[in-house]
Coordinates of C-alpha atoms in Angstrom, one line a residue:
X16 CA -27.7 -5.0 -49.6
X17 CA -24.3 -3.0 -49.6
X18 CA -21.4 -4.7 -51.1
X19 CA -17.8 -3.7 -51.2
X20 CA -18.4 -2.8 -55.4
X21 CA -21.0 -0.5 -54.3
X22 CA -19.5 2.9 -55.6
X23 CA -21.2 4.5 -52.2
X24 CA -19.7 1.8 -49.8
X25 CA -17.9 3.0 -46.4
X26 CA -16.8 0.9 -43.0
X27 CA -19.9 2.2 -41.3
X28 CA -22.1 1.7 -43.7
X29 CA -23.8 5.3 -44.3
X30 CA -21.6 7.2 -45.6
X31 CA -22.8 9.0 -49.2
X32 CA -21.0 8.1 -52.4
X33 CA -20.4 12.7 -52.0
X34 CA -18.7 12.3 -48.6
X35 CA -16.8 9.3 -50.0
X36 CA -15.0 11.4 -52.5
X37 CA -14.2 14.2 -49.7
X38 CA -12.6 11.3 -47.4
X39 CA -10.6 10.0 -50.5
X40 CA -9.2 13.4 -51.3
X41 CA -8.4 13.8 -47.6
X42 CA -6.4 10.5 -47.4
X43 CA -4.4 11.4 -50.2
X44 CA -3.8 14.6 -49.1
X45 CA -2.3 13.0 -46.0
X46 CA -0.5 10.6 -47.9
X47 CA 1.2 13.3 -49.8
X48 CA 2.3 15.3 -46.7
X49 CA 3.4 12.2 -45.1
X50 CA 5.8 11.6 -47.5
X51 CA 7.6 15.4 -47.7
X52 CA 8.7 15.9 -44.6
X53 CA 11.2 18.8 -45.8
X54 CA 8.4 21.1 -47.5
X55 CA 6.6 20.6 -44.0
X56 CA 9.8 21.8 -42.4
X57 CA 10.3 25.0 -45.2
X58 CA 6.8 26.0 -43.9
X59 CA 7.6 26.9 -40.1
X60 CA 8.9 30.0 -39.5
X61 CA 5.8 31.4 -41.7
X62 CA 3.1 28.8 -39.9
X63 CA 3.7 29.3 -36.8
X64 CA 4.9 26.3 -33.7
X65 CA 1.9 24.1 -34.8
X66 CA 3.4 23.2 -38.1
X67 CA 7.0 22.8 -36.7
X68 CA 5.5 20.3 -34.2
X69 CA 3.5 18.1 -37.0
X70 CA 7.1 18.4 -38.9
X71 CA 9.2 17.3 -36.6
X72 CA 7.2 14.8 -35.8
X73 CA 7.0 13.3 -39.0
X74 CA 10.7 13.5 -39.4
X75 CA 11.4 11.6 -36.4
X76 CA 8.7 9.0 -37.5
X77 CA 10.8 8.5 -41.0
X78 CA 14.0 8.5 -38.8
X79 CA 13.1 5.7 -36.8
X80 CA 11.5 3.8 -39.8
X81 CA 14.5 4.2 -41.8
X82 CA 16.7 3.0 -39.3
X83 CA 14.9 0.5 -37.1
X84 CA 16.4 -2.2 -39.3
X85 CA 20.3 -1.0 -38.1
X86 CA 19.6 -0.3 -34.2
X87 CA 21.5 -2.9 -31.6
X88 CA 21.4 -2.3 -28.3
X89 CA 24.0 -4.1 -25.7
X90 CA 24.6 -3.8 -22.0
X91 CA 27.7 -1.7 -21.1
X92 CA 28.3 -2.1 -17.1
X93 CA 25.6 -0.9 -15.6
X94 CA 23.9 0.9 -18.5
X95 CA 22.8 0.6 -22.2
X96 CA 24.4 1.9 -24.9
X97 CA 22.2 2.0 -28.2
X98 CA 23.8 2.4 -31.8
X99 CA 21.7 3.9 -34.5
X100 CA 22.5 4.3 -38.2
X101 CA 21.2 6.4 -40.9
X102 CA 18.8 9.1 -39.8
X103 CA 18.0 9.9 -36.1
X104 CA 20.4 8.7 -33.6
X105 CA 19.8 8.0 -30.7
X106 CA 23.0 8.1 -27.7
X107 CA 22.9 6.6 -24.6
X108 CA 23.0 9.6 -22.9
X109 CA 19.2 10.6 -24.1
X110 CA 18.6 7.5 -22.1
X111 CA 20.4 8.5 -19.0
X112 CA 18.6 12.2 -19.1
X113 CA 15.5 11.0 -19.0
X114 CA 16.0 8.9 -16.1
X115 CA 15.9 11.5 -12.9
X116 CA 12.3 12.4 -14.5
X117 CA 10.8 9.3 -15.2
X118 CA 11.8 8.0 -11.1
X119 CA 9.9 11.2 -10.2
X120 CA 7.2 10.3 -12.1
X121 CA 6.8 7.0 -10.9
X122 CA 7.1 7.7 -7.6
X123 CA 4.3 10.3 -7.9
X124 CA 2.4 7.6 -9.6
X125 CA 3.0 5.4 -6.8
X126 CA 1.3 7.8 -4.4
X127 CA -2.4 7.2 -4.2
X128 CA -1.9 3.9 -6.3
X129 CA 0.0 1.5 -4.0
X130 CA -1.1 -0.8 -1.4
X131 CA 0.3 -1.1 1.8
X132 CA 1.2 -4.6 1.3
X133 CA 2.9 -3.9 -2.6
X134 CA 5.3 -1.5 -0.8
X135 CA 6.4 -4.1 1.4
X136 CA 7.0 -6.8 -1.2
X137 CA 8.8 -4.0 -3.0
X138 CA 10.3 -3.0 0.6
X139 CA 11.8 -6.9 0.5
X140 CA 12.8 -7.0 -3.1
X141 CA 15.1 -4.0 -2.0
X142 CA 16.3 -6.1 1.3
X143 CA 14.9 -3.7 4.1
X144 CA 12.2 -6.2 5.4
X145 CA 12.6 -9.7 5.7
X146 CA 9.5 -12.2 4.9
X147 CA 8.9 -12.8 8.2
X148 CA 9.0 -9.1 9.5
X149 CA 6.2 -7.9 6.3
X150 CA 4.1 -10.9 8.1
X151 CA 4.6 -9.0 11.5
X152 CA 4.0 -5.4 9.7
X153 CA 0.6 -6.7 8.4
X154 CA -0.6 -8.1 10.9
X155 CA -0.1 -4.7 13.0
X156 CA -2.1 -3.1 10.0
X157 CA -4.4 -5.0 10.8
X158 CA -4.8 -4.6 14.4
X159 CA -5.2 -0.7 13.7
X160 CA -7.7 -0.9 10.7
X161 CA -10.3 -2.9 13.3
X162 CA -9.0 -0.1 16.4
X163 CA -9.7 2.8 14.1
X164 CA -13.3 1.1 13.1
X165 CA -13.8 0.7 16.8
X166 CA -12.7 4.2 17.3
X167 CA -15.2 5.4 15.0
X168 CA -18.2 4.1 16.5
X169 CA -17.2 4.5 20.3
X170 CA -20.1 6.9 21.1
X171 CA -22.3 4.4 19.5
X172 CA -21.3 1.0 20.7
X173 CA -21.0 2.2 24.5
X174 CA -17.3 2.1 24.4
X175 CA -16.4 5.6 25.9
X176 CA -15.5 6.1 29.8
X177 CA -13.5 3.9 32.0
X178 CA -13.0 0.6 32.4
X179 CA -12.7 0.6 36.1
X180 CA -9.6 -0.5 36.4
X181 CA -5.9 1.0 36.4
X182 CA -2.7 -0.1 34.3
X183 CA 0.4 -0.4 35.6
X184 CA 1.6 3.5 35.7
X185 CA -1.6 3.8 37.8
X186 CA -3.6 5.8 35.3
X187 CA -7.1 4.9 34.8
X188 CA -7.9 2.8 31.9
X189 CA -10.4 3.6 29.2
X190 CA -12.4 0.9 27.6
X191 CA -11.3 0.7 24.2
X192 CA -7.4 0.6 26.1
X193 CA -8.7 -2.7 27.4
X194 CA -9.8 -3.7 24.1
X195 CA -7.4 -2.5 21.8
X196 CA -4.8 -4.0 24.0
X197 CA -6.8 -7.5 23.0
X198 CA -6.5 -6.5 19.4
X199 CA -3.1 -5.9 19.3
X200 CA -2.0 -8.4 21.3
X201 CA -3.9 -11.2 19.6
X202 CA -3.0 -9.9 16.1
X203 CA 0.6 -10.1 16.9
X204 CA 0.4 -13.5 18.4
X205 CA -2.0 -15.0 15.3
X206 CA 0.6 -13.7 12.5
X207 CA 3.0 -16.6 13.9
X208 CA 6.4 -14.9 13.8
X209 CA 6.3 -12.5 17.3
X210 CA 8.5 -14.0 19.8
X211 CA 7.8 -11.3 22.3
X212 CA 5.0 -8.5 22.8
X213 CA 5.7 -5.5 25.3
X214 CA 2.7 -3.2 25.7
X215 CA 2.2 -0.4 28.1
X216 CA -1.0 -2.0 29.6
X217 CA 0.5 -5.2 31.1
X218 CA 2.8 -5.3 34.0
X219 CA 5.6 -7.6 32.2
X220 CA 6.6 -8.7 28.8
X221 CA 5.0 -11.6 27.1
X222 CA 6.9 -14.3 25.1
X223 CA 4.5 -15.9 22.6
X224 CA 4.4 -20.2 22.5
X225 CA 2.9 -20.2 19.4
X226 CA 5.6 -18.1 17.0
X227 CA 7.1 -20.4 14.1
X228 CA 9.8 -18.0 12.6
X229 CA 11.3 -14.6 13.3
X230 CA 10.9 -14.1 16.6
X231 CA 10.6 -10.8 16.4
X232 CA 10.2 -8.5 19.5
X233 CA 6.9 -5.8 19.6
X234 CA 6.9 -3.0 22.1
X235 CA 3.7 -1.1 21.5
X236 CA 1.3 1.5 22.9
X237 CA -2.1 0.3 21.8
X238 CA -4.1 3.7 22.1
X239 CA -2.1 6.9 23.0
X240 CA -4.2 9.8 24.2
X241 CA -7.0 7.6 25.1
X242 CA -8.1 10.5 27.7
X243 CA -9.3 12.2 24.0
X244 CA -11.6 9.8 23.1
X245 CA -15.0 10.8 24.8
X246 CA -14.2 14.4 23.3
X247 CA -14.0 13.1 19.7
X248 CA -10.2 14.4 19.5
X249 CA -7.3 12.6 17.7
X250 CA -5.7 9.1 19.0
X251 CA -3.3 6.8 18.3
X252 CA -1.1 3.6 18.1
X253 CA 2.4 3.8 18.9
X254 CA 5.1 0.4 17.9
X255 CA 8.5 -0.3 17.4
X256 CA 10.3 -4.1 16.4
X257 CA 13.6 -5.4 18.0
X258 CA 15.2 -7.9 16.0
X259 CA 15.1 -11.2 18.5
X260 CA 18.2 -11.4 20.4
X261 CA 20.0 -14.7 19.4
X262 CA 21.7 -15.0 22.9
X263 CA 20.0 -14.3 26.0
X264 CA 21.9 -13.9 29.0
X265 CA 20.9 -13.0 32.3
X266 CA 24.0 -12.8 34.1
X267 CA 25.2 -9.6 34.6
X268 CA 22.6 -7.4 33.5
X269 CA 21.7 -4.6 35.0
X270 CA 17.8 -5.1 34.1
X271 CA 15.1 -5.1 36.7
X272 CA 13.7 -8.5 37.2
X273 CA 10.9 -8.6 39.1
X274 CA 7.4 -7.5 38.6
X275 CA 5.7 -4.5 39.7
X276 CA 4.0 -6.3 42.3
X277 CA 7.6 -7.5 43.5
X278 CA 6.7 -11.1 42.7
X279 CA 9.6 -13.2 41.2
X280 CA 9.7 -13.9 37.7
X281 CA 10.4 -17.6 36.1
X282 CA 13.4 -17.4 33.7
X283 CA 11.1 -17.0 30.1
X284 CA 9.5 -13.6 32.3
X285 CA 12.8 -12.6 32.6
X286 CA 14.0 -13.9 29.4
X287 CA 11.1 -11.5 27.6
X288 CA 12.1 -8.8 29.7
X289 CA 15.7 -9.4 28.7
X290 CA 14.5 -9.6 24.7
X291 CA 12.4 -5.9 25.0
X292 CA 15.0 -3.6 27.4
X293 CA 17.6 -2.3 24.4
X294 CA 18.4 0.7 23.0
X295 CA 16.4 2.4 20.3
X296 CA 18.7 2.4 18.0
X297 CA 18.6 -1.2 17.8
X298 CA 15.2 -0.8 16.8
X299 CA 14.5 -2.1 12.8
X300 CA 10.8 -0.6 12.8
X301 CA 8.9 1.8 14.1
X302 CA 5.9 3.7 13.4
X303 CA 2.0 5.1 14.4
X304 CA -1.1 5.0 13.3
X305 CA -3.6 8.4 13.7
X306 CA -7.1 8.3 14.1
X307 CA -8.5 11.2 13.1
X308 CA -10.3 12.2 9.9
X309 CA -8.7 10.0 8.6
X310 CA -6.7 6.9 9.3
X311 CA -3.2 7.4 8.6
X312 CA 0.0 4.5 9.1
X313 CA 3.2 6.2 8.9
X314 CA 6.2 4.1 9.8
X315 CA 10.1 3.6 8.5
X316 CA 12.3 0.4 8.1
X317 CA 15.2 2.1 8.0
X318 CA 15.0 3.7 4.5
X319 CA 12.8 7.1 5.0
X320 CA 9.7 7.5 6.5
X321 CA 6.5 6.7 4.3
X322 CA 2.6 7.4 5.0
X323 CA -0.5 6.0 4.1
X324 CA -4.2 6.2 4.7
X325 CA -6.7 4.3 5.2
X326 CA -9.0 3.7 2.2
X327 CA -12.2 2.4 3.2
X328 CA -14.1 1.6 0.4
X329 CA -11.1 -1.0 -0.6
X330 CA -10.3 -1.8 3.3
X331 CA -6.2 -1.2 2.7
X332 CA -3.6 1.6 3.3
X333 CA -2.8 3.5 0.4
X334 CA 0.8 5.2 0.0
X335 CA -0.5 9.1 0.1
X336 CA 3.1 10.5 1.4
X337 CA 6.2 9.4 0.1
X338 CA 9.5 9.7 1.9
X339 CA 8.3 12.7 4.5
X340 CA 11.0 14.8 5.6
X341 CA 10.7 17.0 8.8
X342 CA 11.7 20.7 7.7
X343 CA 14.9 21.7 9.0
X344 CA 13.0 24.6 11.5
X345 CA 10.1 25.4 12.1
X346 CA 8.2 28.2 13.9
X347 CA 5.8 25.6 16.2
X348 CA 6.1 24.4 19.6
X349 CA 4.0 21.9 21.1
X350 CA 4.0 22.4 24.9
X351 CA 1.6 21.9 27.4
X352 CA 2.6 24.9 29.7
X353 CA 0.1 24.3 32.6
X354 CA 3.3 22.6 34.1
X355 CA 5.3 25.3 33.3
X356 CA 5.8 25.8 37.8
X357 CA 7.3 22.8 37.8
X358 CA 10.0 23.1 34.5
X359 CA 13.6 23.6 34.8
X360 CA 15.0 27.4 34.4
X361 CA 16.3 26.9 31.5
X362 CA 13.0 25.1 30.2
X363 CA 11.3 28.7 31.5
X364 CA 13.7 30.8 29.4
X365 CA 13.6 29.3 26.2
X366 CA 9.7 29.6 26.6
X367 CA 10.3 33.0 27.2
X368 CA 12.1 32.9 24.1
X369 CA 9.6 31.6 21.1
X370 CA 7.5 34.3 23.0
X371 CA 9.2 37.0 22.5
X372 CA 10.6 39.4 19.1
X373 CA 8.6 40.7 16.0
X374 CA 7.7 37.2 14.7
X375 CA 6.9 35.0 17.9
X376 CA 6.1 30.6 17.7
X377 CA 2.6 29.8 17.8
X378 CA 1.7 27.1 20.0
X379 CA -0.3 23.9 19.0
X380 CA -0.8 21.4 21.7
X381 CA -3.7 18.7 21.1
X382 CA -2.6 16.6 24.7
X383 CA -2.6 13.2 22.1
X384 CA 1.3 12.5 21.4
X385 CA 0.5 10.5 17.8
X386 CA -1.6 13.2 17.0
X387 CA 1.2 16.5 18.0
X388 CA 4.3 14.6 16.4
X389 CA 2.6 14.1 13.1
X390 CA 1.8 17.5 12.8
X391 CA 5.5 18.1 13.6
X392 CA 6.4 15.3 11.0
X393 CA 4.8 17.6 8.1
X394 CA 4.8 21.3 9.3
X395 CA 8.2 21.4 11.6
X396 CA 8.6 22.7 15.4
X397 CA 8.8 21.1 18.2
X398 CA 7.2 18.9 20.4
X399 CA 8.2 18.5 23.9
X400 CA 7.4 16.9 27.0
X401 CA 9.7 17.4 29.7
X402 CA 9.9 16.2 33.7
X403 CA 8.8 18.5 36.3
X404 CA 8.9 18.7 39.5
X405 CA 6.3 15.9 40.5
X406 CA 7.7 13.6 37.6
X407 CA 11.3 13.9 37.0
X408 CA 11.3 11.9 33.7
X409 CA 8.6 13.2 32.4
X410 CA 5.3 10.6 31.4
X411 CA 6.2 9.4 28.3
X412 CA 7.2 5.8 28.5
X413 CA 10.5 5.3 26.2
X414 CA 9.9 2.1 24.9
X415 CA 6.0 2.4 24.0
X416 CA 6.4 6.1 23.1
X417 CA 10.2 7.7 23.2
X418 CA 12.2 5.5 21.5
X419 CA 9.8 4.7 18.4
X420 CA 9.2 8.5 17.7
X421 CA 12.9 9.5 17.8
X422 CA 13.6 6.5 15.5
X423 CA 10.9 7.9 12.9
X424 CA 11.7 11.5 13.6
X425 CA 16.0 10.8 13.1
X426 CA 15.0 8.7 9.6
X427 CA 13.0 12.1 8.4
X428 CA 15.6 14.1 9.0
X429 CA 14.4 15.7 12.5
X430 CA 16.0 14.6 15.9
X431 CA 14.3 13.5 19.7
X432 CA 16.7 14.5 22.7
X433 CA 16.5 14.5 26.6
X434 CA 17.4 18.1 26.4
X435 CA 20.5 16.4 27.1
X436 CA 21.2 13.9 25.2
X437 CA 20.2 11.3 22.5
X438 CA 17.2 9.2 23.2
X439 CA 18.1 6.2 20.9
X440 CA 21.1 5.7 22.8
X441 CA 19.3 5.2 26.3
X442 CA 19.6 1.5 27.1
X443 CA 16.2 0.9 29.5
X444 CA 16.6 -0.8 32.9
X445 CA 12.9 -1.1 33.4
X446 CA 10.2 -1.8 30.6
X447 CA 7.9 1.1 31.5
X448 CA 10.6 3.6 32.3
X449 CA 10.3 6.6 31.5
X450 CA 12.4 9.6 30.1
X451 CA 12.0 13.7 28.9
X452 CA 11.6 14.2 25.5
X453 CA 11.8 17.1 23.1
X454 CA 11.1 16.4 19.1
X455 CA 10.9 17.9 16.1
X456 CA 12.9 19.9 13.9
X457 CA 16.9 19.3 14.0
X458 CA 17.6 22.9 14.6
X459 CA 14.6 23.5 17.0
X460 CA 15.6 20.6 19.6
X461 CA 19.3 22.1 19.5
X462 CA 18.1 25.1 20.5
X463 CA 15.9 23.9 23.4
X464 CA 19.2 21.6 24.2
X465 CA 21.4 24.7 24.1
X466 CA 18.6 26.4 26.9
X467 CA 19.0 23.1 29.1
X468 CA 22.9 22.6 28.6

């Protein structure tokens, strides 16, 4: 049996009584150079950059073990000032360089890392989101991680072609608008603090009995290029939150109060109608959610525009692009110039224009609105859909569609115009009205507004 006396005895229990000796003479060895730092140091310009970076390390380790003993630290305003004594000091403003690099760092850390729901808390620790709004937020990301699983198996589950019935535009509904309309809608009314829900398939807004806090207001297109969805091709959900208007009067408004069916509405119809027609800009959320290869969320609260993607071996969003920024131009238009008979003059010059000179636009049009902007978001153009002769506000609906996309586009630097005009400014006077728009790139939607002007 080994013992501790035995003149052969190591930690592990095999090692020779020979080897012994070699580990002893190394240990002393490294005792010894641990202690003279300065011949270490005498040694580097002959040794080479390995050597200086074993001295200087050594140095800095007796530095701090010579001083540790005399360093305070105490808060000056907003920052720390550190007093060192003897060897090595260390200023406050070593503190304050390293700071730009270690945010960087932990904000690329950050991507790939954190949840969904940890940016909001951290989203509410920084006051942008209430409690009650995160509720609201998650429950939407909710809604879309069941529509993009229904999404997925569509061509399996007999969900694909019509419904056989039309929405209130007229247009033919699709089967999974019916039910992703459901989702959404009961989503939003489960999480307990929606006061009101607009979404492009009903006629009218709906104001929820069962809310116990926030009252917030959702406006919401459930599934946005739905006509894509037999061919496989890229949809989407479109939403944007009002805060709840704490005093709703009727009188003297300008809003249309009656139904599309020209029925009279009772006073909470018109009260929910009320609570959904404002401005964008009053808007305190908006965002979409593609699904394509992947599942991506990408939304603002007012502080940048973030993105995440769907993760489905854990079932959350993961942050995968951090405070997107729409380049400042970009050589991509997003058209769909089969109505080009029916466009402005203006409208036909400028597309005249990115045809023409040595280096000409290329043109990217997918007919699925979530799926054209994002591109736009990451790769800069424009995306534009204009009125025509048969519609002279175009199709895009600006609560459901308009007004959340400007709001996302403006807070990544980009800008969304009526070619003549602001859209976050337009106050609605109809829930489902309906306005030009033209997106992308700041200096790409000045020049189209320049064309139209």
């Amino acid at each position: 049996q080994q013992t501790k006396s035995s003149p052969w005895f190591a930690t592990d229990g095999r090692t020779t009584s020979g080897e012994q000796q070699q580990l002893n003479v190394l240990n002393e060895r490294m005792k010894t150079a641990a202690w003279r730092p300065s011949k270490m140091m005498t040694t580097t310009t002959t040794k080479g950059a390995a050597l200086a970076r074993g001295a200087t390390t050594a140095t800095t380790t007796l530095a701090r073990s010579t001083t540790s003993s005399s360093v305070s630290a105490g808060a000056k305003g907003s920052g720390v000032a550190c007093r060192a004594s003897g060897k090595g000091k260390f200023g406050a403003s070593a503190a304050v360089s390293v700071t730009p690099a270690s945010t960087a760092v932990e904000q690329e850390n950050e991507v790939g890392t954190m949840t969904f729901t940890t940016w909001l808390l951290k989203q509410e620790m920084k006051g942008n989101v209430t409690n009650e709004m995160a509720v609201v937020l998650n429950s939407i990301a909710l809604a879309c991680k069941q529509i993009s699983s229904l999404v997925t198996r569509a061509g399996l589950q007999g969900m694909t072609g019509l419904a056989g019935e039309q929405n209130v535009q007229g247009e033919d509904q699709k089967k999974l608008d019916v039910i992703s309309n459901d989702i959404f809608s009961e989503c939003l009314k489960n999480c307990g603090r929606t006061g009101t829900i607009a979404s492009e398939e009903e006629d009218i807004p709906v104001a929820i009995d069962q809310t116990y806090s926030g009252d917030y207001v959702v406006c919401f297109d459930p599934l946005d290029g739905s006509s894509n969805i037999d061919a496989g091709i890229s949809v989407g959900s479109i939403f944007g939150i009002f805060e709840p208007n704490e005093e709703c009067n009727l009188e003297g408004k300008s809003i249309v109060t009656e139904s599309t069916d020209g029925d009279d509405l009772d006073i909470s119809q018109q009260e929910a109608l009320l609570h959904c027609c404002r401005p964008g800009k009053d808007l305190l959320s908006a965002g979409y959610v593609m699904y394509s290869s992947s599942t991506v969320l990408v939304l603002t609260v007012g502080d940048g525009v973030y993105g995440f993607t769907l993760d489905t071996l854990i079932g959350d969003f993961v942050l995968s692009h951090h405070d997107i920024k729409i380049p400042e131009s970009g050589k991509i238009y997003s058209f769909n110039e089969g109505n080009l008979k029916g466009w402005d003059d203006g409208l036909k010059e400028y597309m005249d224009f990115v045809k023409d000179g040595d280096k000409p636009y290329s043109s990217r049009y997918i007919g699925s609105l979530v799926g054209d902007f994002h591109r736009t978001m990451l790769y800069g153009g424009v995306y534009g859909y204009p009125g025509d002769v048969k519609n002279k506000n175009g199709k895009l609906r600006l609560l459901y569609e308009c007004a959340p996309m400007s709001f996302l586009a403006e807070q990544a630097g980009g800008k969304g115009s009526t070619g003549k005009g602001r859209v976050l400014d337009i106050v609605p006077e109809q829930v489902h009205q309906r306005c030009p728009l033209f997106i992308g790139s700041t200096k790409e939607v000045e020049i189209i507004e320049k064309f139209l002007s």
